[in-house]
Amino acid sequence: MRSQIRTAAVQMDAGYAPTGERLQRAEGLVARAAAQGAELVVLPELFNTGYGYTPENFRRAEPPTGVTAKWMQATAARHGIHLAGSFL
């Protein structure tokens, strides 16, 4: 059993943006971390929407089988990593 895992904590601009745009930004950061050897990449809280305490942002909440979760699964598989992050 391995006693170490290489991790990367990703920081993104916290500004509100459409989910598609946010996922595209995250994709580049995840790819970079994976290319540098990260086996576990951790995205920031609300990485898929950014912080916006507005009714519009809360309406963008997704189910566990939504666009963001599917993106996370596909991205992790594509890069051969574990990917963590939280979203509404």
N, C-alpha and C. Protein backbone atom coordinates (compact mmCIF):
# COMPACT_ATOMS: atom_id res chain seq x y z
N MET A 1 0.83 -1.18 0.00
CA MET A 1 0.00 0.00 0.00
C MET A 1 0.88 1.24 0.00
N ARG A 2 0.55 2.17 -0.87
CA ARG A 2 1.30 3.43 -0.93
C ARG A 2 0.99 4.29 0.28
N SER A 3 1.98 5.02 0.72
CA SER A 3 1.77 5.88 1.88
C SER A 3 1.64 7.35 1.49
N GLN A 4 1.79 7.65 0.20
CA GLN A 4 1.71 9.03 -0.25
C GLN A 4 0.90 9.13 -1.53
N ILE A 5 0.25 10.27 -1.71
CA ILE A 5 -0.45 10.58 -2.95
C ILE A 5 -0.15 12.03 -3.28
N ARG A 6 0.15 12.30 -4.51
CA ARG A 6 0.45 13.67 -4.94
C ARG A 6 -0.86 14.40 -5.17
N THR A 7 -1.04 15.52 -4.49
CA THR A 7 -2.29 16.27 -4.58
C THR A 7 -2.05 17.67 -5.13
N ALA A 8 -3.11 18.25 -5.65
CA ALA A 8 -3.09 19.64 -6.11
C ALA A 8 -4.37 20.32 -5.65
N ALA A 9 -4.22 21.46 -5.03
CA ALA A 9 -5.37 22.28 -4.65
C ALA A 9 -5.46 23.40 -5.67
N VAL A 10 -6.59 23.48 -6.35
CA VAL A 10 -6.78 24.45 -7.41
C VAL A 10 -7.52 25.67 -6.87
N GLN A 11 -7.00 26.85 -7.19
CA GLN A 11 -7.69 28.10 -6.84
C GLN A 11 -8.17 28.74 -8.14
N MET A 12 -9.43 29.15 -8.14
CA MET A 12 -10.00 29.80 -9.31
C MET A 12 -10.55 31.16 -8.91
N ASP A 13 -10.68 32.04 -9.88
CA ASP A 13 -11.36 33.31 -9.67
C ASP A 13 -12.75 33.00 -9.13
N ALA A 14 -13.13 33.63 -8.05
CA ALA A 14 -14.39 33.31 -7.38
C ALA A 14 -15.59 34.03 -8.00
N GLY A 15 -15.35 34.86 -9.01
CA GLY A 15 -16.44 35.62 -9.62
C GLY A 15 -17.45 34.73 -10.31
N TYR A 16 -18.70 35.16 -10.27
CA TYR A 16 -19.80 34.45 -10.90
C TYR A 16 -19.59 34.38 -12.41
N ALA A 17 -19.90 33.23 -12.99
CA ALA A 17 -19.86 33.05 -14.44
C ALA A 17 -20.74 31.85 -14.78
N PRO A 18 -21.22 31.77 -16.01
CA PRO A 18 -22.03 30.62 -16.42
C PRO A 18 -21.28 29.30 -16.19
N THR A 19 -22.02 28.26 -15.88
CA THR A 19 -21.41 26.96 -15.56
C THR A 19 -20.48 26.47 -16.67
N GLY A 20 -20.90 26.56 -17.91
CA GLY A 20 -20.04 26.10 -19.00
C GLY A 20 -18.70 26.79 -19.03
N GLU A 21 -18.71 28.08 -18.79
CA GLU A 21 -17.47 28.87 -18.75
C GLU A 21 -16.60 28.44 -17.56
N ARG A 22 -17.24 28.25 -16.41
CA ARG A 22 -16.51 27.85 -15.22
C ARG A 22 -15.88 26.46 -15.39
N LEU A 23 -16.62 25.52 -16.01
CA LEU A 23 -16.07 24.18 -16.23
C LEU A 23 -14.91 24.23 -17.21
N GLN A 24 -15.01 25.09 -18.19
CA GLN A 24 -13.92 25.23 -19.16
C GLN A 24 -12.66 25.76 -18.45
N ARG A 25 -12.83 26.75 -17.57
CA ARG A 25 -11.69 27.27 -16.80
C ARG A 25 -11.09 26.15 -15.93
N ALA A 26 -11.95 25.41 -15.27
CA ALA A 26 -11.49 24.34 -14.39
C ALA A 26 -10.76 23.27 -15.18
N GLU A 27 -11.23 22.97 -16.38
CA GLU A 27 -10.61 21.94 -17.21
C GLU A 27 -9.13 22.23 -17.43
N GLY A 28 -8.81 23.46 -17.76
CA GLY A 28 -7.42 23.82 -17.99
C GLY A 28 -6.57 23.66 -16.74
N LEU A 29 -7.11 24.03 -15.59
CA LEU A 29 -6.38 23.93 -14.33
C LEU A 29 -6.20 22.47 -13.91
N VAL A 30 -7.22 21.66 -14.12
CA VAL A 30 -7.14 20.24 -13.79
C VAL A 30 -6.11 19.56 -14.70
N ALA A 31 -6.17 19.87 -15.98
CA ALA A 31 -5.23 19.28 -16.94
C ALA A 31 -3.79 19.63 -16.56
N ARG A 32 -3.57 20.87 -16.17
CA ARG A 32 -2.23 21.31 -15.78
C ARG A 32 -1.75 20.56 -14.54
N ALA A 33 -2.62 20.43 -13.55
CA ALA A 33 -2.25 19.71 -12.33
C ALA A 33 -1.94 18.25 -12.63
N ALA A 34 -2.76 17.62 -13.46
CA ALA A 34 -2.54 16.22 -13.81
C ALA A 34 -1.23 16.05 -14.58
N ALA A 35 -0.95 16.99 -15.48
CA ALA A 35 0.30 16.92 -16.25
C ALA A 35 1.53 17.06 -15.36
N GLN A 36 1.36 17.71 -14.22
CA GLN A 36 2.46 17.89 -13.28
C GLN A 36 2.52 16.77 -12.25
N GLY A 37 1.68 15.73 -12.45
CA GLY A 37 1.78 14.55 -11.63
C GLY A 37 0.76 14.41 -10.51
N ALA A 38 -0.19 15.33 -10.42
CA ALA A 38 -1.20 15.22 -9.36
C ALA A 38 -2.07 13.98 -9.60
N GLU A 39 -2.35 13.27 -8.53
CA GLU A 39 -3.22 12.10 -8.57
C GLU A 39 -4.59 12.42 -8.00
N LEU A 40 -4.64 13.44 -7.15
CA LEU A 40 -5.88 13.95 -6.57
C LEU A 40 -5.88 15.45 -6.79
N VAL A 41 -6.91 15.95 -7.48
CA VAL A 41 -7.04 17.38 -7.72
C VAL A 41 -8.29 17.85 -6.99
N VAL A 42 -8.14 18.89 -6.18
CA VAL A 42 -9.24 19.41 -5.38
C VAL A 42 -9.61 20.80 -5.89
N LEU A 43 -10.85 20.92 -6.34
CA LEU A 43 -11.36 22.19 -6.84
C LEU A 43 -12.01 22.98 -5.70
N PRO A 44 -12.11 24.29 -5.84
CA PRO A 44 -12.70 25.09 -4.76
C PRO A 44 -14.22 24.93 -4.66
N GLU A 45 -14.73 25.37 -3.53
CA GLU A 45 -16.17 25.36 -3.28
C GLU A 45 -16.88 26.18 -4.35
N LEU A 46 -17.99 25.66 -4.84
CA LEU A 46 -18.82 26.31 -5.87
C LEU A 46 -18.02 26.65 -7.13
N PHE A 47 -17.08 25.77 -7.47
CA PHE A 47 -16.23 26.00 -8.64
C PHE A 47 -17.02 26.11 -9.93
N ASN A 48 -18.20 25.51 -9.98
CA ASN A 48 -18.96 25.48 -11.23
C ASN A 48 -19.82 26.72 -11.47
N THR A 49 -19.99 27.55 -10.48
CA THR A 49 -20.79 28.77 -10.66
C THR A 49 -20.05 30.02 -10.21
N GLY A 50 -19.13 29.87 -9.29
CA GLY A 50 -18.53 31.03 -8.66
C GLY A 50 -19.44 31.49 -7.54
N TYR A 51 -18.97 32.47 -6.80
CA TYR A 51 -19.77 32.98 -5.69
C TYR A 51 -20.62 34.13 -6.16
N GLY A 52 -21.89 33.99 -6.00
CA GLY A 52 -22.84 35.05 -6.27
C GLY A 52 -24.05 34.79 -5.41
N TYR A 53 -24.20 35.54 -4.35
CA TYR A 53 -25.32 35.31 -3.44
C TYR A 53 -26.57 35.97 -4.00
N THR A 54 -27.04 35.41 -5.09
CA THR A 54 -28.21 35.93 -5.78
C THR A 54 -29.19 34.79 -6.02
N PRO A 55 -30.46 35.12 -6.19
CA PRO A 55 -31.43 34.07 -6.51
C PRO A 55 -31.05 33.30 -7.79
N GLU A 56 -30.49 33.99 -8.76
CA GLU A 56 -30.09 33.34 -10.01
C GLU A 56 -29.08 32.23 -9.75
N ASN A 57 -28.10 32.48 -8.91
CA ASN A 57 -27.09 31.46 -8.63
C ASN A 57 -27.72 30.26 -7.94
N PHE A 58 -28.62 30.48 -7.01
CA PHE A 58 -29.27 29.37 -6.32
C PHE A 58 -30.17 28.56 -7.25
N ARG A 59 -30.73 29.20 -8.27
CA ARG A 59 -31.55 28.48 -9.25
C ARG A 59 -30.70 27.55 -10.11
N ARG A 60 -29.40 27.75 -10.12
CA ARG A 60 -28.50 26.93 -10.92
C ARG A 60 -28.03 25.68 -10.18
N ALA A 61 -28.62 25.40 -9.03
CA ALA A 61 -28.27 24.18 -8.29
C ALA A 61 -28.52 22.96 -9.18
N GLU A 62 -27.71 21.93 -9.02
CA GLU A 62 -27.80 20.73 -9.86
C GLU A 62 -28.00 19.48 -9.01
N PRO A 63 -28.62 18.48 -9.59
CA PRO A 63 -28.71 17.19 -8.90
C PRO A 63 -27.35 16.49 -8.97
N PRO A 64 -27.16 15.45 -8.16
CA PRO A 64 -25.89 14.72 -8.18
C PRO A 64 -25.57 14.07 -9.53
N THR A 65 -26.54 14.01 -10.41
CA THR A 65 -26.33 13.43 -11.74
C THR A 65 -26.31 14.50 -12.82
N GLY A 66 -26.15 15.75 -12.42
CA GLY A 66 -26.21 16.87 -13.35
C GLY A 66 -24.95 17.05 -14.18
N VAL A 67 -24.93 18.16 -14.89
CA VAL A 67 -23.85 18.50 -15.82
C VAL A 67 -22.48 18.52 -15.12
N THR A 68 -22.42 19.14 -13.95
CA THR A 68 -21.14 19.26 -13.26
C THR A 68 -20.61 17.91 -12.80
N ALA A 69 -21.46 17.09 -12.22
CA ALA A 69 -21.02 15.76 -11.77
C ALA A 69 -20.56 14.92 -12.95
N LYS A 70 -21.28 14.98 -14.05
CA LYS A 70 -20.87 14.23 -15.24
C LYS A 70 -19.53 14.74 -15.77
N TRP A 71 -19.35 16.06 -15.75
CA TRP A 71 -18.08 16.65 -16.18
C TRP A 71 -16.95 16.16 -15.27
N MET A 72 -17.19 16.16 -13.97
CA MET A 72 -16.17 15.71 -13.02
C MET A 72 -15.77 14.26 -13.28
N GLN A 73 -16.74 13.41 -13.50
CA GLN A 73 -16.46 11.99 -13.75
C GLN A 73 -15.65 11.83 -15.04
N ALA A 74 -16.08 12.50 -16.10
CA ALA A 74 -15.38 12.38 -17.38
C ALA A 74 -13.97 12.96 -17.31
N THR A 75 -13.83 14.08 -16.63
CA THR A 75 -12.53 14.73 -16.52
C THR A 75 -11.56 13.87 -15.72
N ALA A 76 -12.03 13.32 -14.62
CA ALA A 76 -11.18 12.44 -13.81
C ALA A 76 -10.74 11.22 -14.62
N ALA A 77 -11.66 10.62 -15.35
CA ALA A 77 -11.32 9.45 -16.16
C ALA A 77 -10.34 9.82 -17.27
N ARG A 78 -10.57 10.95 -17.92
CA ARG A 78 -9.71 11.38 -19.03
C ARG A 78 -8.27 11.60 -18.56
N HIS A 79 -8.10 12.12 -17.36
CA HIS A 79 -6.76 12.42 -16.85
C HIS A 79 -6.20 11.34 -15.93
N GLY A 80 -7.01 10.32 -15.64
CA GLY A 80 -6.55 9.24 -14.78
C GLY A 80 -6.27 9.70 -13.36
N ILE A 81 -7.14 10.57 -12.83
CA ILE A 81 -6.96 11.14 -11.50
C ILE A 81 -8.24 10.98 -10.68
N HIS A 82 -8.14 11.38 -9.42
CA HIS A 82 -9.32 11.55 -8.57
C HIS A 82 -9.59 13.05 -8.55
N LEU A 83 -10.85 13.43 -8.63
CA LEU A 83 -11.22 14.84 -8.70
C LEU A 83 -12.27 15.15 -7.66
N ALA A 84 -12.03 16.17 -6.85
CA ALA A 84 -12.98 16.55 -5.79
C ALA A 84 -13.36 18.02 -5.96
N GLY A 85 -14.58 18.33 -5.59
CA GLY A 85 -15.06 19.70 -5.61
C GLY A 85 -16.49 19.74 -5.15
N SER A 86 -16.94 20.92 -4.71
CA SER A 86 -18.32 21.02 -4.24
C SER A 86 -19.12 21.98 -5.11
N PHE A 87 -20.40 21.71 -5.21
CA PHE A 87 -21.29 22.58 -5.99
C PHE A 87 -22.68 22.51 -5.40
N LEU A 88 -23.48 23.53 -5.74
CA LEU A 88 -24.87 23.57 -5.24
C LEU A 88 -25.67 22.45 -5.84
